[in-house]
Short mmCIF file of C-alpha atoms and ligand atoms in Angstrom, two decimals:
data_model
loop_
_atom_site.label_atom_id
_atom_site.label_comp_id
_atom_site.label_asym_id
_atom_site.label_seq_id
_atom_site.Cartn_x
_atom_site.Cartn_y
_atom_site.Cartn_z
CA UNK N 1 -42.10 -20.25 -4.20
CA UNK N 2 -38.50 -19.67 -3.49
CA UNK N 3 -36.67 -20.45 -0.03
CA UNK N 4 -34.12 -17.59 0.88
CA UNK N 5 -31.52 -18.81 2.76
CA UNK N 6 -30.90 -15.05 4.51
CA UNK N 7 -30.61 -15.10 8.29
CA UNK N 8 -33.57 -13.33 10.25
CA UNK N 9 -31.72 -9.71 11.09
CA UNK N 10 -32.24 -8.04 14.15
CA UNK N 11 -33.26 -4.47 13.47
CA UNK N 12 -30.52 -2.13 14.09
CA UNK N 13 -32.13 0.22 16.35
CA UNK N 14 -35.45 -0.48 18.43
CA UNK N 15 -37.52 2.26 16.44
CA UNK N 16 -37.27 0.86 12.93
CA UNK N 17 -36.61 4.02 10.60
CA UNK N 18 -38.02 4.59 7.36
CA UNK N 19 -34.09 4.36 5.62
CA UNK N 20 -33.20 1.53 6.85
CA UNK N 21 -36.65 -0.56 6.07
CA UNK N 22 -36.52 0.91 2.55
CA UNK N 23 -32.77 -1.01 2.31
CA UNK N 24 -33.94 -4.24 3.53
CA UNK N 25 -37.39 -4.12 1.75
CA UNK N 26 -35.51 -3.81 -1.66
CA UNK N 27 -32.78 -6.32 -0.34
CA UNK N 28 -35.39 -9.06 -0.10
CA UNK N 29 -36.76 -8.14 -3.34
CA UNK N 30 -33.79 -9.14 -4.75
CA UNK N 31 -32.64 -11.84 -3.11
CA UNK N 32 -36.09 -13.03 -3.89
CA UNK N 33 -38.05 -12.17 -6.54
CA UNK N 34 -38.09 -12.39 -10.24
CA UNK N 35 -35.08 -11.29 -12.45
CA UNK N 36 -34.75 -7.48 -13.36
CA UNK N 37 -36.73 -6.22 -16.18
CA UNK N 38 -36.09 -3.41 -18.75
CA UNK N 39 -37.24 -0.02 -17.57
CA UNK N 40 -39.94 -0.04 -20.09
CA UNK N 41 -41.55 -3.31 -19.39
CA UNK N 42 -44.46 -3.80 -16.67
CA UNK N 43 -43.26 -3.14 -13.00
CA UNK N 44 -41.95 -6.41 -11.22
CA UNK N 45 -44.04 -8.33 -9.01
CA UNK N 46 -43.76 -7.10 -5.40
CA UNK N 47 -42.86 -9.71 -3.50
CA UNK N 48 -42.21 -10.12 0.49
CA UNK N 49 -40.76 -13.25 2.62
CA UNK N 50 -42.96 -14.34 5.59
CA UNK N 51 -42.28 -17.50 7.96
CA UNK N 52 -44.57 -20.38 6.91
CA UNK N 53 -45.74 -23.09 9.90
CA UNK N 54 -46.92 -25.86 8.02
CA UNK N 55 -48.67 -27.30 11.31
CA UNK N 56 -48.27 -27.47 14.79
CA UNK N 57 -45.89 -30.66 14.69
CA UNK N 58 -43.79 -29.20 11.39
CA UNK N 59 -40.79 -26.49 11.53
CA UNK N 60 -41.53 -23.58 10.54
CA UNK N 61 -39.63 -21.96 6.77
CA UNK N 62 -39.23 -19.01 4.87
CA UNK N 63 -40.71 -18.58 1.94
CA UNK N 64 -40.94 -15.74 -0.76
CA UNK N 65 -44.70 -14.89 -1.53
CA UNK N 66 -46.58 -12.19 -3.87
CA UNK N 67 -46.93 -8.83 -1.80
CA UNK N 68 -50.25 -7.88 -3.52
CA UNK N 69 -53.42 -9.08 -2.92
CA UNK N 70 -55.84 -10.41 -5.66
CA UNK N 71 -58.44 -7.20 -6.52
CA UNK N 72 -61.14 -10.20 -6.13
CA UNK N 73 -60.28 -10.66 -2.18
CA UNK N 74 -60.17 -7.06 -1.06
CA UNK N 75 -62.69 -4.92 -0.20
CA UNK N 76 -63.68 -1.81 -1.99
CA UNK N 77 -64.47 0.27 0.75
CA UNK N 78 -64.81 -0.69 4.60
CA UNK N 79 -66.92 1.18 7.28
CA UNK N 80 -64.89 2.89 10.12
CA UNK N 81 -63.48 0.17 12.48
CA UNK N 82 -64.25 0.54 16.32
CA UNK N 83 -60.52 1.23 17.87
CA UNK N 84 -60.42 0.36 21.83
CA UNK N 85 -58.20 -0.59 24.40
CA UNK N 86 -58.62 -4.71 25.79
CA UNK N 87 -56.20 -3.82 28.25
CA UNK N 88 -53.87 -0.62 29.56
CA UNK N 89 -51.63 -0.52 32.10
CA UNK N 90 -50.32 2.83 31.35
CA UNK N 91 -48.76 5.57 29.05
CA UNK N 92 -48.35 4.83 25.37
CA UNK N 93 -44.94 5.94 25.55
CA UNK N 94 -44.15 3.58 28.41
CA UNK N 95 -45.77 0.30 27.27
CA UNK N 96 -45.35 -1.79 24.30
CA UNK N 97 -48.73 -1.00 22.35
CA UNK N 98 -49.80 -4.61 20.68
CA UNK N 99 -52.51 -4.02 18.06
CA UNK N 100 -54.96 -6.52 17.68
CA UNK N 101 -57.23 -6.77 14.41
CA UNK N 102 -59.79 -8.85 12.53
CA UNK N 103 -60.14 -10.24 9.29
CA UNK N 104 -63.45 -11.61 7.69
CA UNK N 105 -65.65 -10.63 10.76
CA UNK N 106 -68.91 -9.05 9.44
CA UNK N 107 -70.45 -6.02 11.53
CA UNK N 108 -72.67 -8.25 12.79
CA UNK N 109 -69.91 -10.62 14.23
CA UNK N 110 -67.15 -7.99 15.87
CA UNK N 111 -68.43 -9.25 19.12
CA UNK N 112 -67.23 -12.49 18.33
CA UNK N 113 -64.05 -10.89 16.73
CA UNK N 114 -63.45 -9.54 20.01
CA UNK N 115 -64.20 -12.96 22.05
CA UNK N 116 -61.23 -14.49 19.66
CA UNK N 117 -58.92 -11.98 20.13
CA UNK N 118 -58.85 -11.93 23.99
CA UNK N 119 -58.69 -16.22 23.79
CA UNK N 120 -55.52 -15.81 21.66
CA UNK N 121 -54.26 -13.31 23.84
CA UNK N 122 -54.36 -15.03 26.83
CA UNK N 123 -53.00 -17.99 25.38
CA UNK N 124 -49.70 -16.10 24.72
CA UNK N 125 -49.58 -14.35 28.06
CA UNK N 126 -49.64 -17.94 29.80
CA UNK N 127 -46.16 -18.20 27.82
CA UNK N 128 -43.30 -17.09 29.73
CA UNK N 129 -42.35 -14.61 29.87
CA UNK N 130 -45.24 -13.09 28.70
CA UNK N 131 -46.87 -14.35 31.31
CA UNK N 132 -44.93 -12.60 33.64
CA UNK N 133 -44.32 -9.17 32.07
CA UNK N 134 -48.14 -8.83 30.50
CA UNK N 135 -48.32 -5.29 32.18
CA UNK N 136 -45.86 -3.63 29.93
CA UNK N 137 -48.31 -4.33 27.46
CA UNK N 138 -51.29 -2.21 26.22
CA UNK N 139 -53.46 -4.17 23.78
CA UNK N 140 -55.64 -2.55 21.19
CA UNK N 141 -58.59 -4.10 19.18
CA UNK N 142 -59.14 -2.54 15.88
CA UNK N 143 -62.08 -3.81 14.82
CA UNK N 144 -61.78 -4.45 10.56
CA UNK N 145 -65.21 -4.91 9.11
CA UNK N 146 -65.32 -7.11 5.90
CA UNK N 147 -68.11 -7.73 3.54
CA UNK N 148 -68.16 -11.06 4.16
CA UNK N 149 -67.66 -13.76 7.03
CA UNK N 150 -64.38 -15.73 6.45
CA UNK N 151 -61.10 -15.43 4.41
CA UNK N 152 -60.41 -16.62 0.99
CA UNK N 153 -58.95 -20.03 0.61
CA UNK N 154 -60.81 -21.93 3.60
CA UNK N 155 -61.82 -24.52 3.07
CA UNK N 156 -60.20 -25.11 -0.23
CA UNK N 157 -57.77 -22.95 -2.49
CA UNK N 158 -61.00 -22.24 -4.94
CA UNK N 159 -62.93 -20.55 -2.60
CA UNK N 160 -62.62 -16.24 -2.65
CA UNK N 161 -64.19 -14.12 -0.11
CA UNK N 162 -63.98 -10.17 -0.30
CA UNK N 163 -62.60 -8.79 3.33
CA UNK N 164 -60.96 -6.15 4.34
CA UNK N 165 -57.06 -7.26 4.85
CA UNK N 166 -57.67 -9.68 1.91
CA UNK N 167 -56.11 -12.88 4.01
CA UNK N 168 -55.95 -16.25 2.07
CA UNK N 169 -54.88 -19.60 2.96
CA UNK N 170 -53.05 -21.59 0.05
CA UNK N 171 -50.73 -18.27 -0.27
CA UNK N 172 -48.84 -19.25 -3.08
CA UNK N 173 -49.78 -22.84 -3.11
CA UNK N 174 -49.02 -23.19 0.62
CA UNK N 175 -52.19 -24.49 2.57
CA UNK N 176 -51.26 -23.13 5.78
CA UNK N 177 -49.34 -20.21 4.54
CA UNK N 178 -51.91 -17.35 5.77
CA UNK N 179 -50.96 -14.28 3.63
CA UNK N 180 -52.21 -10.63 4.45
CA UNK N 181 -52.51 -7.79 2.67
CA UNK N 182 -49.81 -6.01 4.64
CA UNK N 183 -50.29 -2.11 2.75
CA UNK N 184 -54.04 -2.73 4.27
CA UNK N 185 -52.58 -3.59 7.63
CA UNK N 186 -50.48 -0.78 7.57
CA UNK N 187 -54.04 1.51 6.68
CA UNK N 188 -55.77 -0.38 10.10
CA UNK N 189 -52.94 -0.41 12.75
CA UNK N 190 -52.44 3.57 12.30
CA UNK N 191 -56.21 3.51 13.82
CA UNK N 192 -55.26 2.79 16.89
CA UNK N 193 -52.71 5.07 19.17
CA UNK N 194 -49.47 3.25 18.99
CA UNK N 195 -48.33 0.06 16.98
CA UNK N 196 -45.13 -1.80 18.24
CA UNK N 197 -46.78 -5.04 17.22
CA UNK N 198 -49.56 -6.38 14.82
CA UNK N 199 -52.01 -9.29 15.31
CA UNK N 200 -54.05 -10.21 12.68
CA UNK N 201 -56.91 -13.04 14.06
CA UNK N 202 -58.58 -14.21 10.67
CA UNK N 203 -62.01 -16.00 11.11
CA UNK N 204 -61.37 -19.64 10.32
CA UNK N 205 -61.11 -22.73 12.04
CA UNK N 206 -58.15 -23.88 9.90
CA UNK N 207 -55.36 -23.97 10.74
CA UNK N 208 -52.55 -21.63 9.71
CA UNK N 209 -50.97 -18.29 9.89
CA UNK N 210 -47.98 -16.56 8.74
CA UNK N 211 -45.13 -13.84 10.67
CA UNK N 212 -44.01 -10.96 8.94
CA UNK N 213 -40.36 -9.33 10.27
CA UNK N 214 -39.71 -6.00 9.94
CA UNK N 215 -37.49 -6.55 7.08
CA UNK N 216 -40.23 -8.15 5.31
CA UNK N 217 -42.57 -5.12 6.05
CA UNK N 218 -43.67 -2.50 3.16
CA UNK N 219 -41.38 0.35 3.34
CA UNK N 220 -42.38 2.76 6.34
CA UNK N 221 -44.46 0.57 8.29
CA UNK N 222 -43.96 2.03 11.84
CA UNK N 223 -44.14 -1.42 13.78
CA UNK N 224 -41.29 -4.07 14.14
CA UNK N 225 -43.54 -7.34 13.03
CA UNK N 226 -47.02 -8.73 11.90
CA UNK N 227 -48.45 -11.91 12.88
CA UNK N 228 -51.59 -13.75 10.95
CA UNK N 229 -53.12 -16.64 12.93
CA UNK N 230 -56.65 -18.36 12.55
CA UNK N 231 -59.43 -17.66 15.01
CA UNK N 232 -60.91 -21.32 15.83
CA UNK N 233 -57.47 -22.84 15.53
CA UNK N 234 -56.09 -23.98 19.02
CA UNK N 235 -52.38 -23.99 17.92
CA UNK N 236 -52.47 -20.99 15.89
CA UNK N 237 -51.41 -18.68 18.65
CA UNK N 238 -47.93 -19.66 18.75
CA UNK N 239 -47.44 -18.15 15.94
CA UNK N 240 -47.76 -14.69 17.54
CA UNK N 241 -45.93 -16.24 20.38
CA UNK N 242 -43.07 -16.98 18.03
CA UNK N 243 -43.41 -13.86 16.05
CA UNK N 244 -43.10 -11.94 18.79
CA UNK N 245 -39.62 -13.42 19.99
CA UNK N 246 -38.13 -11.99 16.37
CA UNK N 247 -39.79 -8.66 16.57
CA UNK N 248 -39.34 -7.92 20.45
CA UNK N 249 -36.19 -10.48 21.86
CA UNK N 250 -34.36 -10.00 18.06
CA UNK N 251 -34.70 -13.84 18.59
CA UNK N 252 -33.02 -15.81 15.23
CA UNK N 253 -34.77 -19.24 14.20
CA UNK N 254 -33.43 -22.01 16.11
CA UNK N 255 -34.50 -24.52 12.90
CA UNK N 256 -32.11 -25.63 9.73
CA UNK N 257 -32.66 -26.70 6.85
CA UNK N 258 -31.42 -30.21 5.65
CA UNK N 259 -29.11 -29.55 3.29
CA UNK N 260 -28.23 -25.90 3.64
CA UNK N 261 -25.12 -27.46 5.01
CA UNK N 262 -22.11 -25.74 7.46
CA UNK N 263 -23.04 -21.74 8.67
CA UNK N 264 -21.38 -19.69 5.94
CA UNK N 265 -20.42 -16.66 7.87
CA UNK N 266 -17.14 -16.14 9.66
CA UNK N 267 -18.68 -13.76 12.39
CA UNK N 268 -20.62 -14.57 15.40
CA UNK N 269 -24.51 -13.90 14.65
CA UNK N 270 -25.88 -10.78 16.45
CA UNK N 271 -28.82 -12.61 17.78
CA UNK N 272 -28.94 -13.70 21.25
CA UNK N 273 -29.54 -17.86 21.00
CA UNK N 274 -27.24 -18.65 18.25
CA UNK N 275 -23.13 -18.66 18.85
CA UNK N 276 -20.13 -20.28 16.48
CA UNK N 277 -18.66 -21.70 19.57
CA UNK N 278 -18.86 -24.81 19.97
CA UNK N 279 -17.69 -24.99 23.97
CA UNK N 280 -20.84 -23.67 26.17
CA UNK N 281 -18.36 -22.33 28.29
CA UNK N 282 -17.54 -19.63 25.56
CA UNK N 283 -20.92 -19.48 24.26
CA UNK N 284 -22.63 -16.00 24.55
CA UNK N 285 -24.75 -17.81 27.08
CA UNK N 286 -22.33 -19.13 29.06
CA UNK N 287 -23.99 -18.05 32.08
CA UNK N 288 -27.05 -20.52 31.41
CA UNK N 289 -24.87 -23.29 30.52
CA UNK N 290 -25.34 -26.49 32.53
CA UNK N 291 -29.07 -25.13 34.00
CA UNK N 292 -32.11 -27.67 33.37
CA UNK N 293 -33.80 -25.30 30.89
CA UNK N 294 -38.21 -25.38 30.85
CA UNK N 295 -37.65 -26.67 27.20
CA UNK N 296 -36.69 -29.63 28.77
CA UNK N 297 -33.21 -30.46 27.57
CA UNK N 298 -30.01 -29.03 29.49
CA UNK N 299 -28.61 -25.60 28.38
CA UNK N 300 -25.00 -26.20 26.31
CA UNK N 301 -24.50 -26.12 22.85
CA UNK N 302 -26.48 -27.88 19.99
CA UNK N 303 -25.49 -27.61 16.41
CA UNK N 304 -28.09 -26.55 14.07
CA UNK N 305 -29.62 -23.10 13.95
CA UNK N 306 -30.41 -20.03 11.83
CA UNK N 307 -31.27 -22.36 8.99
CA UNK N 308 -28.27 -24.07 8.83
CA UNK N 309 -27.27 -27.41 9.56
CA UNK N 310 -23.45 -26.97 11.27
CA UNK N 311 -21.01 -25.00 12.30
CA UNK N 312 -23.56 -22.72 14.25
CA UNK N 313 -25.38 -23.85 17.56
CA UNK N 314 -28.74 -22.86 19.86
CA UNK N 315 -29.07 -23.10 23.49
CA UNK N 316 -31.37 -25.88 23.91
CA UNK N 317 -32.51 -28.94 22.06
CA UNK N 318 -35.56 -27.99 21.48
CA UNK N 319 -37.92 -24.70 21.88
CA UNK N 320 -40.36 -22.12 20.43
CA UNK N 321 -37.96 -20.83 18.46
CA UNK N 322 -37.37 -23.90 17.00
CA UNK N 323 -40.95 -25.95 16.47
CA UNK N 324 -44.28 -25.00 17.39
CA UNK N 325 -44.47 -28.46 18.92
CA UNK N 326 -42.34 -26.65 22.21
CA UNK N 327 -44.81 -24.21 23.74
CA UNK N 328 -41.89 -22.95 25.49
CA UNK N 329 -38.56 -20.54 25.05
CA UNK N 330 -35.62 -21.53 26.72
CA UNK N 331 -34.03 -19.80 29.43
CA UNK N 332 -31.71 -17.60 26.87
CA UNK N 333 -34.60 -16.59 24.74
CA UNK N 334 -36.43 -15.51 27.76
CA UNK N 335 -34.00 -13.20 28.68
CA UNK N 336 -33.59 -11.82 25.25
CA UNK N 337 -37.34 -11.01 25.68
CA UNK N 338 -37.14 -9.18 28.83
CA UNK N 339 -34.28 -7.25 27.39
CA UNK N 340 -36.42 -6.61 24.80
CA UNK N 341 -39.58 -5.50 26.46
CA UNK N 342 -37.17 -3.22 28.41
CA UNK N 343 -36.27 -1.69 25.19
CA UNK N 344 -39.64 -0.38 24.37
CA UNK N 345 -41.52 -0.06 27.69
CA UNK N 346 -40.41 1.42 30.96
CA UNK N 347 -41.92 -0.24 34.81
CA UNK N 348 -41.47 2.76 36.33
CA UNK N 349 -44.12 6.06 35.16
CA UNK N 350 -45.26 9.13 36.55
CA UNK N 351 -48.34 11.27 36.17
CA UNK N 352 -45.76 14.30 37.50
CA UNK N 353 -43.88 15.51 34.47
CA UNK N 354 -39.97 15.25 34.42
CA UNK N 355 -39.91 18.30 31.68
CA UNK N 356 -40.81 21.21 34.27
CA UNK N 357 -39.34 21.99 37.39
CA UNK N 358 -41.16 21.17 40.73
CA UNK N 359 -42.16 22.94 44.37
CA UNK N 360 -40.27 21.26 47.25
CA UNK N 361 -43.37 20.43 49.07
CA UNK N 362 -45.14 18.58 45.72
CA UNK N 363 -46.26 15.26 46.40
CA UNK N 364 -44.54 13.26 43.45
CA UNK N 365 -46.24 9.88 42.72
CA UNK N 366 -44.98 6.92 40.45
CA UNK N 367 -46.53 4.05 39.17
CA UNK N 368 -45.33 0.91 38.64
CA UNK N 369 -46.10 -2.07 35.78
CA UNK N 370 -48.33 -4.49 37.29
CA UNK N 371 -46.00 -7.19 36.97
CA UNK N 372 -46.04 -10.80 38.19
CA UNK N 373 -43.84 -14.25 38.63
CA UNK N 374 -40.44 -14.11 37.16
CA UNK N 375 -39.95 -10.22 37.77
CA UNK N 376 -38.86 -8.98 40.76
CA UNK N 377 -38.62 -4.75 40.82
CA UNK N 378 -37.67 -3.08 43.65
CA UNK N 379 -38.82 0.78 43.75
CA UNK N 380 -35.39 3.14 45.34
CA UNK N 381 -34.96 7.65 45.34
CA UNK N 382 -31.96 9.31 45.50
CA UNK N 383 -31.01 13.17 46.00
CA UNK N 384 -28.95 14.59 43.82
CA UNK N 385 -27.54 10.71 43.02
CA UNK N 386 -27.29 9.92 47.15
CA UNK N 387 -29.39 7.14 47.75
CA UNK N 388 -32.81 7.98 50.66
CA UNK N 389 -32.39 3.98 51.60
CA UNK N 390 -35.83 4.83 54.14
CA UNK N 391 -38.28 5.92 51.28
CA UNK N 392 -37.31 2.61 49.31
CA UNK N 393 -40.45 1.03 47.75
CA UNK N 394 -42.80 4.80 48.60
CA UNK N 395 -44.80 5.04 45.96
CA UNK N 396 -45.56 9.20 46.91
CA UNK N 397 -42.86 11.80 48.31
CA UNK N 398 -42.33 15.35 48.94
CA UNK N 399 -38.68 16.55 47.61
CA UNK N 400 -38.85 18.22 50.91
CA UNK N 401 -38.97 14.80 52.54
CA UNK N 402 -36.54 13.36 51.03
CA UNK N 403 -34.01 16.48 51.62
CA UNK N 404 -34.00 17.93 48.25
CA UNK N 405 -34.00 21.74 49.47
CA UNK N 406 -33.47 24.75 47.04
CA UNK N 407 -33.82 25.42 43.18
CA UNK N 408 -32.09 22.92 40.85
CA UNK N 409 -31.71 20.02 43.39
CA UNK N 410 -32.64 16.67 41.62
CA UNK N 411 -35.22 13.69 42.82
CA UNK N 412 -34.56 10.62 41.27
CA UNK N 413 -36.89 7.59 41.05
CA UNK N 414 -35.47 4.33 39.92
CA UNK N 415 -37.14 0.81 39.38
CA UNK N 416 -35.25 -1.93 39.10
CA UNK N 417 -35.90 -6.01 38.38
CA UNK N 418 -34.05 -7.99 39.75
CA UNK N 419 -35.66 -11.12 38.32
CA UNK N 420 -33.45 -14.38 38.19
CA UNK N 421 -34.56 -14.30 34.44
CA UNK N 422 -31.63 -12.22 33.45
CA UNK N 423 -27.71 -13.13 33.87
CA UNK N 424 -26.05 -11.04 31.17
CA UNK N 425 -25.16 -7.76 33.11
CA UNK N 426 -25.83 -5.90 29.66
CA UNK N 427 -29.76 -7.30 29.79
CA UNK N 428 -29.75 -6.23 34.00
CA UNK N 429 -28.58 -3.18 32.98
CA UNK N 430 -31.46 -2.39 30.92
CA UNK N 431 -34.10 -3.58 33.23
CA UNK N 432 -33.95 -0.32 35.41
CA UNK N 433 -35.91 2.51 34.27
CA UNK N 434 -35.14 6.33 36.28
CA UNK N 435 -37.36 9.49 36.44
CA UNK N 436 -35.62 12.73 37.68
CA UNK N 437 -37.20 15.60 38.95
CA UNK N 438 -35.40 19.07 38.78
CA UNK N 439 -36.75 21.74 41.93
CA UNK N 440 -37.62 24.91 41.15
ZN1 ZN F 1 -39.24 -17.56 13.01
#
């Protein structure tokens, strides 16, 4: 086991490309595995980093683990899995599509698989701002049969069971460290219609789990993260809660190491909750600073973050990004999220296509995320970009009603949030989502 001392990187674009993933995969290869061999000699070890939890209370590391899975813990050949929707609140293209699948559920026990999986789930979504924003979400169950009921390494690092992601506990000596095989993940996501995000529930009521960045993914993997967390476990689930704040909100780890010592870079870290300034007044979050923050410490500047121990600072004492012991993000990592979710989902969709031109007198209807608490979104049309202030928040119009008269005149639906969630007029900017309809 090796520690790498690398910063988690935000994914240059929201789509990861195949390119770019092929860089990093070989980047953390190595930074982390075993010396180069002659060209002759066996292949090296694959190797992969994944963020270790070693329990609820603990802070969470990175670690450098084997890629591969022992031939003893997968299975041969697995029947078809049953793909289905647990929830969907609308087009594939407009959500974020959060893939949910098993590991060491029999066929006799995917009913049980599918119990777990919706009890983690709603754990999460009772997380803000999940909570909130839930119905940008469509969740898939992919239902992975294994030859037999459990993973390997529960209760004790002897014991070997044959499933079909091959997940282990004691993953390279690490108790808790919850390992997948990520190639077979890969092979069981594609199943379903869309992968943003991966949840892997393994059956076990010990505790552990593991989260996978992109950067740590195998080369072309077409989602931004993977998440392992046990099934029985009632802590495990913030895993995928804190997973999910890397792979959606580009979130960095609020947690050092002791003795990594003073931040080594000269330039301000691209994620959202960590800044070199020192004066919350300058901070990137300046906005926040001052406010009593859910995490339960005031939002300023707190040295410590991204591993190291000074010279770099997070937003809040404490928070999910930080332990597992805070159930909560702080107010800047919230907003980070919502940016994010912007990113890859849209509140505002239509069943009326925006590709071909439409008849004056067409009833155009739009549809809006079913969301709740913090956001606030506030339906408006314009013709040809002059605001119709009297259809505000009409869900179906004519272009004829609205004014629109005569071929190539455009309709223009636009949702907006106005949520108190977000401050930074960059992450308000991207929380309003337009549809424009050309006449014919
Ligand atoms: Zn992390």
């Amino acid at each position: 086991m090796s520690e790498v001392a690398v910063p988690y990187r935000a994914r240059p674009h929201r789509r990861w490309t195949r390119t770019a993933a092929v860089v990093l995969a070989v980047a953390a290869a190595s930074t982390g595995g075993p010396a180069a061999e002659p060209a002759e000699a066996a292949p090296p070890q694959r190797v992969q980093r994944v963020e270790y939890f070693p329990g609820p209370g603990a802070e969470p590391r990175r670690v450098t683990v084997p890629a591969d899975t022992p031939a003893a813990r997968r299975a041969d050949r697995a029947p078809d899995p049953a793909v289905r929707p647990l929830q969907r609140t609308g087009p594939v293209s407009g959500r974020l599509d959060l893939v949910v699948t098993g590991d060491g559920y029999t066929a006799g026990q995917q009913d049980e698989f599918a119990a777990d999986a919706a009890e983690k789930l709603d754990a999460i979504f009772r997380i803000e701002p999940y909570r909130s924003y839930r119905g940008l979400f469509n969740i898939w169950l992919v239902g992975a049969v294994s030859p037999e009921s459990g993973v390997s390494g529960d209760p004790t690092a002897d014991v070997v069971r044959k499933t079909a992601l091959g997940s282990a506990f004691f993953c390279d000596g690490l108790e808790r460290l919850l390992c997948v095989d990520t190639g077979a993940v890969t092979r069981y996501a594609a199943l379903a219609p869309d992968a943003d995000i991966v949840f892997v529930v393994a059956n076990s009521a010990k505790y552990g789990g593991a989260g996978y960045s992109a950067p740590d993914l195998p080369p072309g993997s077409p989602f931004h993260g993977v998440a392992t967390m046990s099934s029985d476990n009632d802590r495990s689930y913030l895993i995928g809660a804190h997973e999910l704040g890397h792979s959606i909100g580009e979130l960095a780890d609020e947690y050092q190491y002791p003795g990594y010592g003073p931040y080594p870079w000269a330039e301000e870290p691209a994620a959202a909750n960590l800044t070199l300034r020192r004066d919350p007044a300058e901070a990137k979050w300046r906005r926040w600073a001052g406010v009593q923050d859910p995490t339960g410490s005031v939002v300023g500047t707190y040295e410590g973050g991204g591993y190291y121990e000074t010279g770099v600072h997070r937003p809040t004492d404490t928070s999910l990004m930080r332990t597992l012991a805070a159930t909560e993000f702080n107010v800047v990592g919230r907003e980070a999220m919502i940016a994010g979710f912007y990113a890859d989902a849209d509140a505002l969709t239509s069943p009326v296509p925006t590709a071909e031109p439409v008849r004056g007198t067409r009833p155009i209807t739009v549809r809006l995320a079913p969301l709740t608490g913090l956001a606030d979104l506030r339906l408006t049309w314009s013709v040809d970009g002059r605001p119709v202030p009297w259809a505000t928040g009409l869900r179906t119009v004519t272009p004829y009603a609205l004014g629109a008269r005569g071929p190539g005149h455009r309709v223009t639906a636009t949702v907006t949030d106005r949520t108190a969630a977000l401050r930074d007029p960059a992450a308000r900017a991207r929380a309003a989502n337009s549809l424009t309809w050309t006449l014919r």
